Amino acid sequence: MQLRTRTVGAIAAAAALMSVTACGGSGGALQEALASGAAEKSADQEDNGEAENGAEDTEDTEDTDGADDAEVPELAEREASEIAELALDALHAVDSVRISGSGTTDDGELDMDLHIDREGNCAGELGFVEQGSFEIIVSGDQVWMKPDADFWRYSVGGAEGELAAQELDGKYMYGTTDDPELAGAAEMCDLDALLAEFDLSTSGNRMSKGPETVHRGTPVITVVEKPYIGEEATMLVATDGEPYPLYLGAPSAEDSFELEFSDFNEPVEIDPPPARSIIEV
């Protein structure tokens, strides 16, 4: 399992999309907004089919079932690679999740906080430490994106960037995914594509268990991956209830990252901004 490599890939993908959004913002819809001076502005259902066994001896069947239950080890007693696999299986089965944290990319340090579901809803913020950030809200094919002043200064540049920072700070660009610029931003809210980056590969022999501890009030088991080359990555997996991964990080690596996972299967709250704060693009 390549925790570090795959996670860096997910962060890099988000960074690339943000870069495309920034570059795209210097023309097209942004130029129109500046020129016009506009100031208007799924729960997965699990198949819980009952398994029937045709044994005639009910008493023997009950005894056997009890023995099987007793043989199933607690999560913390399983092999490290099995714990990691169960954790990622649980993550891939969610209808929604909040992913927050930071990671180092070629463009700098990226901060992200996104709550995403499988129905095309998304709300959160993404940004580079030295290049500004933007709030994004996606509901189906509708997209609202609110860059901050630093984002406008960096992405547009020069006098026009300063003008955009002054005139458009606090305003939401609004449109649909038919607009290429907003469609690029909305791609960050594709839960299936994002979770695909958190996957398994054959390297279980490089994984080991760490201590049982508590993370943000939840009991967890630590799973550590030590790659053949590079720094180790750590996953904290909940031992109560579903074995969700609550933390995934490699803070000491050159391409460092730390991600928190929360709000599993919680509805994504979509609160469209008021019309006075919207610029249609």
mmCIF file of C-alpha atoms in Angstrom:
data_model
loop_
_atom_site.group_PDB
_atom_site.id
_atom_site.type_symbol
_atom_site.label_atom_id
_atom_site.label_comp_id
_atom_site.label_asym_id
_atom_site.label_seq_id
_atom_site.Cartn_x
_atom_site.Cartn_y
_atom_site.Cartn_z
ATOM 1 C CA MET A 1 0.000 0.000 0.000
ATOM 2 C CA GLN A 2 1.402 3.330 -0.970
ATOM 3 C CA LEU A 3 -0.172 5.716 1.505
ATOM 4 C CA ARG A 4 2.253 8.551 0.935
ATOM 5 C CA THR A 5 2.531 8.322 -2.846
ATOM 6 C CA ARG A 6 -1.188 8.074 -3.461
ATOM 7 C CA THR A 7 -2.071 10.859 -1.030
ATOM 8 C CA VAL A 8 0.494 13.194 -2.536
ATOM 9 C CA GLY A 9 -1.136 12.417 -5.863
ATOM 10 C CA ALA A 10 -4.523 13.518 -4.534
ATOM 11 C CA ILE A 11 -3.086 16.766 -3.177
ATOM 12 C CA ALA A 12 -1.174 17.413 -6.384
ATOM 13 C CA ALA A 13 -4.363 16.912 -8.386
ATOM 14 C CA ALA A 14 -6.165 19.490 -6.249
ATOM 15 C CA ALA A 15 -3.225 21.874 -6.603
ATOM 16 C CA ALA A 16 -3.195 21.462 -10.371
ATOM 17 C CA LEU A 17 -6.881 22.254 -10.579
ATOM 18 C CA MET A 18 -6.405 25.333 -8.436
ATOM 19 C CA SER A 19 -3.551 26.462 -10.690
ATOM 20 C CA VAL A 20 -5.773 26.026 -13.745
ATOM 21 C CA THR A 21 -8.471 28.058 -12.033
ATOM 22 C CA ALA A 22 -6.002 30.798 -11.181
ATOM 23 C CA CYS A 23 -4.582 30.960 -14.689
ATOM 24 C CA GLY A 24 -8.015 30.796 -16.254
ATOM 25 C CA GLY A 25 -9.178 33.578 -13.988
ATOM 26 C CA SER A 26 -6.945 36.111 -15.722
ATOM 27 C CA GLY A 27 -9.141 36.004 -18.814
ATOM 28 C CA GLY A 28 -12.615 35.044 -19.967
ATOM 29 C CA ALA A 29 -15.224 35.421 -17.287
ATOM 30 C CA LEU A 30 -12.985 37.425 -14.977
ATOM 31 C CA GLN A 31 -12.187 39.951 -17.682
ATOM 32 C CA GLU A 32 -15.879 40.325 -18.410
ATOM 33 C CA ALA A 33 -16.608 40.889 -14.725
ATOM 34 C CA LEU A 34 -13.890 43.517 -14.409
ATOM 35 C CA ALA A 35 -14.808 45.233 -17.658
ATOM 36 C CA SER A 36 -18.481 45.464 -16.789
ATOM 37 C CA GLY A 37 -17.826 46.317 -13.135
ATOM 38 C CA ALA A 38 -20.631 43.887 -12.277
ATOM 39 C CA ALA A 39 -21.615 43.963 -8.637
ATOM 40 C CA GLU A 40 -24.836 41.893 -8.802
ATOM 41 C CA LYS A 41 -24.367 39.573 -8.135
ATOM 42 C CA SER A 42 -26.399 9.805 -1.383
ATOM 43 C CA ALA A 43 -26.636 7.441 1.449
ATOM 44 C CA ASP A 44 -25.150 4.322 0.051
ATOM 45 C CA GLN A 45 -27.559 1.558 0.893
ATOM 46 C CA GLU A 46 -25.820 -1.579 1.966
ATOM 47 C CA ASP A 47 -27.258 -4.908 0.959
ATOM 48 C CA ASN A 48 -27.913 -6.530 4.280
ATOM 49 C CA GLY A 49 -29.428 -9.698 2.841
ATOM 50 C CA GLU A 50 -29.681 -12.419 5.419
ATOM 51 C CA ALA A 51 -27.566 -15.468 4.841
ATOM 52 C CA GLU A 52 -29.563 -18.630 5.321
ATOM 53 C CA ASN A 53 -27.918 -21.869 6.193
ATOM 54 C CA GLY A 54 -29.770 -25.058 5.623
ATOM 55 C CA ALA A 55 -28.432 -26.924 8.613
ATOM 56 C CA GLU A 56 -31.057 -29.082 10.262
ATOM 57 C CA ASP A 57 -29.435 -29.063 13.682
ATOM 58 C CA THR A 58 -30.356 -25.614 15.078
ATOM 59 C CA GLU A 59 -28.390 -26.098 18.249
ATOM 60 C CA ASP A 60 -25.241 -27.071 16.357
ATOM 61 C CA THR A 61 -25.707 -24.084 14.048
ATOM 62 C CA GLU A 62 -25.931 -21.667 16.957
ATOM 63 C CA ASP A 63 -22.861 -23.153 18.578
ATOM 64 C CA THR A 64 -20.920 -22.884 15.315
ATOM 65 C CA ASP A 65 -21.954 -19.262 14.815
ATOM 66 C CA GLY A 66 -20.817 -18.445 18.312
ATOM 67 C CA ALA A 67 -17.471 -20.052 17.670
ATOM 68 C CA ASP A 68 -17.055 -18.091 14.422
ATOM 69 C CA ASP A 69 -17.842 -14.814 16.188
ATOM 70 C CA ALA A 70 -15.302 -15.591 18.852
ATOM 71 C CA GLU A 71 -12.656 -16.243 16.224
ATOM 72 C CA VAL A 72 -13.051 -12.828 14.556
ATOM 73 C CA PRO A 73 -10.244 -10.675 15.943
ATOM 74 C CA GLU A 74 -10.744 -7.119 17.105
ATOM 75 C CA LEU A 75 -9.558 -4.533 14.608
ATOM 76 C CA ALA A 76 -6.462 -3.680 16.635
ATOM 77 C CA GLU A 77 -5.481 -7.360 16.679
ATOM 78 C CA ARG A 78 -5.397 -7.693 12.897
ATOM 79 C CA GLU A 79 -2.377 -7.332 10.654
ATOM 80 C CA ALA A 80 -1.390 -3.779 9.750
ATOM 81 C CA SER A 81 -2.069 -4.273 6.051
ATOM 82 C CA GLU A 82 -5.538 -5.683 6.777
ATOM 83 C CA ILE A 83 -6.383 -2.729 9.024
ATOM 84 C CA ALA A 84 -5.330 -0.304 6.298
ATOM 85 C CA GLU A 85 -7.358 -2.185 3.703
ATOM 86 C CA LEU A 86 -10.463 -2.189 5.908
ATOM 87 C CA ALA A 87 -10.001 1.532 6.567
ATOM 88 C CA LEU A 88 -9.799 2.447 2.898
ATOM 89 C CA ASP A 89 -12.708 0.145 2.052
ATOM 90 C CA ALA A 90 -14.774 2.016 4.654
ATOM 91 C CA LEU A 91 -13.644 5.364 3.221
ATOM 92 C CA HIS A 92 -14.578 4.346 -0.326
ATOM 93 C CA ALA A 93 -18.062 3.318 0.840
ATOM 94 C CA VAL A 94 -19.063 6.685 2.319
ATOM 95 C CA ASP A 95 -21.712 8.913 0.774
ATOM 96 C CA SER A 96 -19.923 12.030 1.983
ATOM 97 C CA VAL A 97 -16.776 13.032 3.837
ATOM 98 C CA ARG A 98 -14.927 16.124 4.953
ATOM 99 C CA ILE A 99 -11.233 16.230 4.056
ATOM 100 C CA SER A 100 -9.110 18.955 5.612
ATOM 101 C CA GLY A 101 -5.415 19.557 6.007
ATOM 102 C CA SER A 102 -2.368 20.636 4.043
ATOM 103 C CA GLY A 103 0.292 19.325 1.720
ATOM 104 C CA THR A 104 3.454 20.455 -0.012
ATOM 105 C CA THR A 105 3.302 20.713 -3.813
ATOM 106 C CA ASP A 106 5.519 22.140 -6.555
ATOM 107 C CA ASP A 107 3.510 25.370 -6.258
ATOM 108 C CA GLY A 108 3.877 25.702 -2.500
ATOM 109 C CA GLU A 109 1.921 24.650 0.549
ATOM 110 C CA LEU A 110 -1.705 23.864 -0.189
ATOM 111 C CA ASP A 111 -4.408 24.126 2.474
ATOM 112 C CA MET A 112 -7.756 22.457 1.894
ATOM 113 C CA ASP A 113 -11.014 21.961 3.750
ATOM 114 C CA LEU A 114 -13.723 20.373 1.609
ATOM 115 C CA HIS A 115 -16.963 18.606 2.540
ATOM 116 C CA ILE A 116 -18.028 16.539 -0.476
ATOM 117 C CA ASP A 117 -20.761 14.052 -1.317
ATOM 118 C CA ARG A 118 -21.569 11.761 -4.219
ATOM 119 C CA GLU A 119 -24.534 13.848 -5.347
ATOM 120 C CA GLY A 120 -22.384 16.676 -6.687
ATOM 121 C CA ASN A 121 -22.556 18.849 -3.587
ATOM 122 C CA CYS A 122 -19.442 20.415 -2.129
ATOM 123 C CA ALA A 123 -18.554 23.262 0.218
ATOM 124 C CA GLY A 124 -15.219 24.412 1.520
ATOM 125 C CA GLU A 125 -12.019 26.295 0.861
ATOM 126 C CA LEU A 126 -8.780 25.676 -1.001
ATOM 127 C CA GLY A 127 -5.687 27.823 -1.231
ATOM 128 C CA PHE A 128 -1.946 28.233 -1.344
ATOM 129 C CA VAL A 129 -0.317 29.916 1.641
ATOM 130 C CA GLU A 130 1.368 32.629 -0.448
ATOM 131 C CA GLN A 131 -1.042 32.765 -3.377
ATOM 132 C CA GLY A 132 -4.418 33.312 -1.798
ATOM 133 C CA SER A 133 -7.419 31.053 -1.449
ATOM 134 C CA PHE A 134 -10.992 30.696 -2.550
ATOM 135 C CA GLU A 135 -14.224 29.450 -1.071
ATOM 136 C CA ILE A 136 -16.163 27.068 -3.288
ATOM 137 C CA ILE A 137 -19.767 25.916 -3.218
ATOM 138 C CA VAL A 138 -21.036 23.366 -5.723
ATOM 139 C CA SER A 139 -24.583 22.090 -5.994
ATOM 140 C CA GLY A 140 -25.175 19.885 -9.007
ATOM 141 C CA ASP A 141 -24.094 21.926 -12.023
ATOM 142 C CA GLN A 142 -24.181 25.257 -10.123
ATOM 143 C CA VAL A 143 -20.877 26.709 -8.932
ATOM 144 C CA TRP A 144 -20.125 29.642 -6.635
ATOM 145 C CA MET A 145 -16.482 30.572 -6.146
ATOM 146 C CA LYS A 146 -15.249 33.412 -3.910
ATOM 147 C CA PRO A 147 -11.520 34.162 -4.299
ATOM 148 C CA ASP A 148 -9.891 36.379 -1.682
ATOM 149 C CA ALA A 149 -7.908 39.519 -2.501
ATOM 150 C CA ASP A 150 -4.549 37.716 -2.464
ATOM 151 C CA PHE A 151 -5.843 35.194 -4.977
ATOM 152 C CA TRP A 152 -6.858 37.976 -7.371
ATOM 153 C CA ARG A 153 -3.520 39.754 -6.976
ATOM 154 C CA TYR A 154 -1.567 36.577 -7.655
ATOM 155 C CA SER A 155 -3.679 35.062 -10.433
ATOM 156 C CA VAL A 156 -4.279 38.266 -12.392
ATOM 157 C CA GLY A 157 -1.148 40.249 -11.515
ATOM 158 C CA GLY A 158 -0.125 43.854 -11.993
ATOM 159 C CA ALA A 159 -2.480 46.807 -11.858
ATOM 160 C CA GLU A 160 -5.386 44.714 -13.069
ATOM 161 C CA GLY A 161 -4.799 42.246 -10.269
ATOM 162 C CA GLU A 162 -4.878 45.048 -7.719
ATOM 163 C CA LEU A 163 -8.087 46.360 -9.265
ATOM 164 C CA ALA A 164 -9.637 42.893 -9.101
ATOM 165 C CA ALA A 165 -8.560 42.571 -5.461
ATOM 166 C CA GLN A 166 -10.299 45.846 -4.622
ATOM 167 C CA GLU A 167 -13.434 45.426 -6.711
ATOM 168 C CA LEU A 168 -14.091 41.693 -6.453
ATOM 169 C CA ASP A 169 -12.923 40.776 -2.960
ATOM 170 C CA GLY A 170 -15.881 39.271 -1.112
ATOM 171 C CA LYS A 171 -17.775 38.589 -4.338
ATOM 172 C CA TYR A 172 -18.790 35.162 -5.596
ATOM 173 C CA MET A 173 -18.280 34.240 -9.216
ATOM 174 C CA TYR A 174 -21.398 32.278 -10.166
ATOM 175 C CA GLY A 175 -22.156 30.076 -13.106
ATOM 176 C CA THR A 176 -22.510 26.470 -14.128
ATOM 177 C CA THR A 177 -20.143 23.681 -15.030
ATOM 178 C CA ASP A 178 -20.729 24.650 -18.664
ATOM 179 C CA ASP A 179 -18.220 27.451 -18.012
ATOM 180 C CA PRO A 180 -14.696 26.000 -18.424
ATOM 181 C CA GLU A 181 -13.220 28.091 -15.606
ATOM 182 C CA LEU A 182 -15.851 27.125 -13.067
ATOM 183 C CA ALA A 183 -15.926 23.539 -14.312
ATOM 184 C CA GLY A 184 -12.226 23.254 -13.476
ATOM 185 C CA ALA A 185 -12.886 24.367 -9.929
ATOM 186 C CA ALA A 186 -15.847 22.037 -9.602
ATOM 187 C CA GLU A 187 -13.688 19.047 -10.521
ATOM 188 C CA MET A 188 -12.155 19.303 -7.053
ATOM 189 C CA CYS A 189 -15.576 18.303 -5.742
ATOM 190 C CA ASP A 190 -15.701 14.961 -7.556
ATOM 191 C CA LEU A 191 -15.733 12.579 -4.592
ATOM 192 C CA ASP A 192 -15.250 9.439 -6.669
ATOM 193 C CA ALA A 193 -12.182 10.866 -8.397
ATOM 194 C CA LEU A 194 -10.730 12.146 -5.138
ATOM 195 C CA LEU A 195 -11.205 8.884 -3.253
ATOM 196 C CA ALA A 196 -9.696 6.964 -6.161
ATOM 197 C CA GLU A 197 -6.367 8.475 -5.156
ATOM 198 C CA PHE A 198 -6.581 6.712 -1.796
ATOM 199 C CA ASP A 199 -6.045 3.152 -2.925
ATOM 200 C CA LEU A 200 -4.162 -0.032 -2.169
ATOM 201 C CA SER A 201 -1.198 -1.651 -3.878
ATOM 202 C CA THR A 202 1.020 -4.608 -3.024
ATOM 203 C CA SER A 203 3.365 -3.501 -0.294
ATOM 204 C CA GLY A 204 1.801 -4.847 2.874
ATOM 205 C CA ASN A 205 5.131 -6.190 4.063
ATOM 206 C CA ARG A 206 6.286 -2.595 4.615
ATOM 207 C CA MET A 207 3.507 -1.819 7.053
ATOM 208 C CA SER A 208 3.445 -2.162 10.807
ATOM 209 C CA LYS A 209 1.153 -1.361 13.702
ATOM 210 C CA GLY A 210 1.828 1.426 16.131
ATOM 211 C CA PRO A 211 0.159 2.135 19.461
ATOM 212 C CA GLU A 212 -3.522 2.346 20.208
ATOM 213 C CA THR A 213 -4.348 5.907 21.180
ATOM 214 C CA VAL A 214 -7.104 8.526 21.014
ATOM 215 C CA HIS A 215 -7.480 11.021 18.162
ATOM 216 C CA ARG A 216 -9.887 13.922 18.648
ATOM 217 C CA GLY A 217 -11.828 11.912 21.203
ATOM 218 C CA THR A 218 -12.022 8.678 19.177
ATOM 219 C CA PRO A 219 -10.035 5.508 19.991
ATOM 220 C CA VAL A 220 -7.719 4.625 17.099
ATOM 221 C CA ILE A 221 -5.033 2.164 16.083
ATOM 222 C CA THR A 222 -1.887 3.471 14.388
ATOM 223 C CA VAL A 223 -0.722 1.977 11.092
ATOM 224 C CA VAL A 224 2.706 2.981 9.791
ATOM 225 C CA GLU A 225 4.016 2.517 6.274
ATOM 226 C CA LYS A 226 7.766 2.671 5.748
ATOM 227 C CA PRO A 227 8.558 2.876 2.035
ATOM 228 C CA TYR A 228 11.743 1.472 0.595
ATOM 229 C CA ILE A 229 12.760 5.038 -0.221
ATOM 230 C CA GLY A 230 11.503 8.148 1.582
ATOM 231 C CA GLU A 231 9.756 8.996 4.798
ATOM 232 C CA GLU A 232 7.105 6.942 6.537
ATOM 233 C CA ALA A 233 3.389 7.723 6.481
ATOM 234 C CA THR A 234 0.984 7.258 9.370
ATOM 235 C CA MET A 235 -2.701 6.369 9.340
ATOM 236 C CA LEU A 236 -4.966 6.520 12.404
ATOM 237 C CA VAL A 237 -7.942 4.155 12.100
ATOM 238 C CA ALA A 238 -11.021 4.279 14.315
ATOM 239 C CA THR A 239 -11.442 1.151 16.424
ATOM 240 C CA ASP A 240 -15.003 1.944 17.535
ATOM 241 C CA GLY A 241 -17.742 1.570 14.938
ATOM 242 C CA GLU A 242 -16.715 1.734 11.282
ATOM 243 C CA PRO A 243 -12.935 1.516 10.769
ATOM 244 C CA TYR A 244 -12.689 4.928 9.146
ATOM 245 C CA PRO A 245 -9.280 6.503 8.616
ATOM 246 C CA LEU A 246 -9.322 9.679 10.717
ATOM 247 C CA TYR A 247 -5.820 10.925 9.942
ATOM 248 C CA LEU A 248 -3.275 10.310 7.206
ATOM 249 C CA GLY A 249 0.040 12.105 7.226
ATOM 250 C CA ALA A 250 3.724 12.233 6.486
ATOM 251 C CA PRO A 251 4.731 15.551 8.060
ATOM 252 C CA SER A 252 8.477 14.880 7.824
ATOM 253 C CA ALA A 253 8.575 13.976 4.141
ATOM 254 C CA GLU A 254 9.868 16.324 1.452
ATOM 255 C CA ASP A 255 6.414 16.191 -0.116
ATOM 256 C CA SER A 256 4.756 16.397 3.300
ATOM 257 C CA PHE A 257 1.046 16.218 3.984
ATOM 258 C CA GLU A 258 -1.380 15.926 6.869
ATOM 259 C CA LEU A 259 -5.047 15.182 6.222
ATOM 260 C CA GLU A 260 -7.993 14.778 8.571
ATOM 261 C CA PHE A 261 -11.116 12.825 7.606
ATOM 262 C CA SER A 262 -14.411 13.524 9.376
ATOM 263 C CA ASP A 263 -18.165 14.087 8.958
ATOM 264 C CA PHE A 264 -18.597 10.675 7.345
ATOM 265 C CA ASN A 265 -22.018 10.379 5.666
ATOM 266 C CA GLU A 266 -23.060 13.770 7.056
ATOM 267 C CA PRO A 267 -25.108 15.973 4.687
ATOM 268 C CA VAL A 268 -23.172 18.696 2.891
ATOM 269 C CA GLU A 269 -24.795 21.999 3.806
ATOM 270 C CA ILE A 270 -25.272 24.170 0.741
ATOM 271 C CA ASP A 271 -25.989 27.793 1.562
ATOM 272 C CA PRO A 272 -26.069 29.830 -1.671
ATOM 273 C CA PRO A 273 -24.772 33.375 -1.150
ATOM 274 C CA PRO A 274 -27.140 36.363 -1.415
ATOM 275 C CA ALA A 275 -27.703 37.891 -4.834
ATOM 276 C CA ARG A 276 -25.922 41.113 -3.851
ATOM 277 C CA SER A 277 -22.677 39.145 -3.402
ATOM 278 C CA ILE A 278 -22.807 37.388 -6.778
ATOM 279 C CA ILE A 279 -21.202 38.167 -10.104
ATOM 280 C CA GLU A 280 -22.617 35.990 -12.858
ATOM 281 C CA VAL A 281 -19.998 34.764 -15.323
#
